Amino acid sequence: SVDVATLRDFSKLWNWSVEMDGVGMERSYVRGAVERGVVSAVFRIVAAGMYSVTVRHDGVAIGPGGGSPVTYTVVPGALDYAASLVAGDGIDSNVTADAAVTRSFTIAEADSFGNAREDAAGGIASKIAEGLNMTVRSARWPRSPSHSGITSVDPISVAFDSTNKVYVVSFRTTVSGALTTRLEIGGFTVRGSPFETTVLPGPPEPSRCVASGPGLSGAVA
């Protein structure tokens, strides 16, 4: 909760009200010790952004400029690894198997409410690399006894994009099937992990196609 104003008046507490414009405001109310003439408007915010606050007494707006709203800027809170924002290829969309195409998804630092932090400086890239595990359960499994069914996907890199303040994880895969991405940062499991998507088969490659059937060895006219 944040005290936004201290107002002096000797009337009843219920004559006061606080109004706030903004998508991240969860609740607001008035509290105070009216016998001492001190009343405080209180509100709770979960989303960073700009907010307009108006305090009223008996329905009349009070404050600077004849009751004009007071504007507040709310910034993200402390970094919460578990609330990191993850999006991109293999996280919220399927990918296609291709040895020549690099896929990528991004990770943004955030506070416990999911507000992206704009002061990220690339300091957790190594933690992301340590806690990242990507595997594909092959579409051939379990029909192929010789195949374990699980293939690891090794990220090409975990790099920090200083312009957009996000970490970019790049990877390639040549195996189609169910893609599972598990992510921990600093020992904390990121919300939504494990992420489940699909690696679709790539375009046909003539040299890898297999022909079979009795018609290949002979036929009866």
XYZ file of C-alpha atoms in Angstrom:
221
model
C 0.000 0.000 0.000
C 1.125 3.541 -0.712
C 0.073 6.672 1.177
C -0.615 9.259 -1.512
C -1.896 12.188 0.515
C -2.281 13.398 4.092
C -5.402 15.509 4.399
C -6.466 17.641 7.359
C -10.160 17.774 8.223
C -12.267 17.079 11.327
C -15.201 15.368 9.609
C -16.187 11.688 9.523
C -13.940 9.199 7.733
C -16.732 7.939 5.440
C -17.078 11.403 3.926
C -13.768 10.787 2.166
C -13.122 8.756 -0.994
C -10.179 8.060 -3.312
C -10.484 7.441 -7.048
C -7.728 6.081 -9.223
C -7.464 5.587 -13.000
C -5.190 2.764 -14.149
C -5.304 -0.889 -15.160
C -3.170 -2.139 -12.265
C -5.127 -0.743 -9.320
C -6.544 -3.557 -7.181
C -8.158 -1.594 -4.364
C -8.262 1.833 -2.752
C -9.713 3.215 0.449
C -9.370 5.956 3.055
C -7.991 5.526 6.532
C -6.899 7.871 9.280
C -7.361 9.330 12.726
C -10.097 11.867 12.177
C -9.996 12.991 15.806
C -6.517 14.375 15.046
C -7.611 15.732 11.685
C -5.395 13.380 9.679
C -6.808 11.268 6.842
C -4.781 9.148 4.384
C -5.831 7.862 0.988
C -4.408 4.366 0.390
C -4.278 2.147 -2.681
C -2.610 -1.054 -3.880
C -1.051 -1.341 -7.347
C 0.195 -4.433 -9.190
C 1.013 -3.022 -12.651
C 3.669 -0.459 -13.496
C 2.556 2.643 -15.375
C 1.028 6.104 -15.035
C -1.883 6.610 -12.640
C -4.217 9.509 -11.912
C -5.400 9.869 -8.292
C -8.318 12.019 -7.126
C -9.307 12.444 -3.461
C -12.840 13.647 -2.648
C -14.535 14.980 0.448
C -18.332 14.920 0.370
C -18.038 14.264 -3.369
C -15.885 17.346 -4.033
C -12.388 16.820 -5.419
C -9.669 18.418 -3.340
C -5.975 18.933 -3.870
C -3.678 21.115 -5.979
C -5.183 23.153 -8.783
C -8.675 23.175 -7.316
C -9.028 19.428 -7.024
C -7.092 18.367 -10.110
C -5.973 14.715 -10.162
C -2.438 13.960 -9.033
C -0.386 11.856 -11.456
C 1.904 9.115 -10.163
C 4.416 6.935 -11.964
C 4.670 3.373 -10.651
C 7.838 1.450 -11.585
C 8.433 -2.333 -11.451
C 9.389 -3.870 -8.128
C 12.327 -6.096 -7.223
C 13.515 -8.764 -9.667
C 11.715 -12.114 -9.317
C 13.344 -14.901 -11.349
C 10.192 -17.048 -11.248
C 8.133 -14.260 -12.856
C 10.437 -13.844 -15.877
C 8.519 -13.298 -19.128
C 9.201 -15.977 -21.760
C 7.882 -15.869 -25.345
C 8.789 -16.918 -28.856
C 9.629 -19.972 -30.943
C 9.123 -23.236 -29.100
C 7.473 -21.488 -26.140
C 4.123 -20.208 -27.404
C 4.383 -21.371 -31.023
C 5.417 -24.521 -32.862
C 8.607 -24.748 -34.921
C 9.719 -26.741 -37.971
C 12.720 -29.067 -37.982
C 15.482 -27.540 -40.089
C 19.257 -27.740 -39.650
C 19.774 -24.469 -41.497
C 17.230 -22.308 -39.641
C 17.922 -20.783 -36.225
C 14.919 -20.398 -33.931
C 14.791 -18.147 -30.886
C 12.739 -17.099 -27.905
C 13.171 -14.254 -25.433
C 13.306 -13.946 -21.663
C 12.623 -10.629 -19.936
C 13.401 -9.835 -16.319
C 10.269 -8.994 -14.298
C 9.009 -8.318 -10.781
C 6.676 -10.672 -8.901
C 3.627 -9.155 -10.663
C 5.055 -9.750 -14.135
C 6.079 -6.146 -14.837
C 9.062 -6.140 -17.191
C 12.083 -4.413 -15.681
C 13.675 -1.779 -17.899
C 16.974 -1.752 -15.978
C 18.077 -5.247 -17.075
C 21.798 -5.273 -17.873
C 22.482 -8.851 -18.968
C 23.655 -10.116 -15.612
C 21.681 -13.379 -15.551
C 22.623 -14.841 -18.953
C 24.794 -17.508 -17.345
C 22.013 -18.446 -14.902
C 19.600 -18.881 -17.817
C 22.064 -21.112 -19.668
C 22.618 -23.250 -16.557
C 18.907 -23.739 -15.874
C 17.713 -24.345 -19.443
C 16.822 -27.837 -20.681
C 15.193 -28.511 -24.067
C 14.239 -31.975 -25.337
C 12.228 -33.442 -28.208
C 10.313 -36.707 -27.869
C 10.641 -38.071 -31.378
C 7.531 -38.726 -33.449
C 9.137 -42.117 -34.266
C 8.953 -43.188 -30.610
C 7.920 -45.842 -29.552
C 7.658 -47.457 -32.981
C 11.433 -47.545 -33.408
C 13.028 -49.880 -30.825
C 16.471 -48.585 -31.707
C 15.556 -44.991 -30.816
C 15.336 -43.823 -27.194
C 12.663 -41.306 -28.142
C 14.318 -38.348 -26.385
C 16.710 -35.965 -28.120
C 18.382 -33.019 -26.414
C 18.232 -29.640 -28.103
C 21.388 -27.704 -27.371
C 20.976 -23.912 -27.459
C 23.349 -22.178 -29.840
C 23.594 -19.183 -27.544
C 22.024 -17.193 -24.723
C 22.693 -13.539 -25.531
C 21.487 -10.256 -24.067
C 19.753 -7.786 -26.382
C 20.622 -4.436 -24.787
C 18.253 -2.521 -27.068
C 15.111 -4.446 -26.134
C 16.336 -5.443 -22.629
C 15.695 -9.156 -23.189
C 17.754 -12.344 -23.278
C 17.612 -14.199 -26.600
C 17.926 -18.000 -26.611
C 18.800 -19.352 -30.072
C 18.538 -23.022 -31.039
C 18.137 -25.472 -33.929
C 16.513 -28.895 -34.104
C 16.388 -31.583 -36.769
C 14.088 -33.966 -34.884
C 10.308 -33.628 -35.073
C 8.060 -34.445 -32.145
C 6.960 -32.996 -28.803
C 9.246 -30.175 -27.668
C 9.595 -29.614 -23.910
C 11.440 -26.587 -22.560
C 12.253 -26.480 -18.853
C 13.629 -23.271 -17.412
C 15.027 -22.422 -14.003
C 16.830 -19.196 -13.158
C 18.888 -19.018 -10.008
C 17.211 -22.170 -8.703
C 13.679 -20.822 -9.234
C 11.341 -22.486 -11.744
C 9.964 -19.901 -14.160
C 6.168 -19.707 -14.205
C 4.729 -21.768 -17.047
C 7.695 -24.127 -17.164
C 7.811 -26.724 -18.603
C 6.631 -25.191 -21.879
C 5.131 -27.720 -24.305
C 5.017 -27.199 -28.078
C 5.658 -29.249 -31.238
C 8.520 -29.543 -33.718
C 6.900 -30.203 -37.084
C 8.640 -32.229 -39.830
C 10.597 -30.160 -42.309
C 10.065 -30.109 -46.095
C 10.720 -33.364 -48.012
C 14.350 -34.135 -48.824
C 14.539 -36.483 -51.855
C 17.877 -37.988 -50.827
C 16.412 -39.055 -47.475
C 13.144 -40.483 -48.747
C 12.591 -44.246 -48.431
C 10.653 -46.336 -50.923
C 9.257 -49.719 -49.908
C 6.724 -52.329 -51.005
C 6.553 -55.518 -53.085
C 6.290 -53.567 -56.312
C 9.929 -52.524 -56.001
C 11.252 -56.084 -56.331
C 8.994 -57.371 -59.063
C 5.442 -57.864 -60.217
C 3.210 -60.336 -62.037
C 1.740 -59.201 -65.384
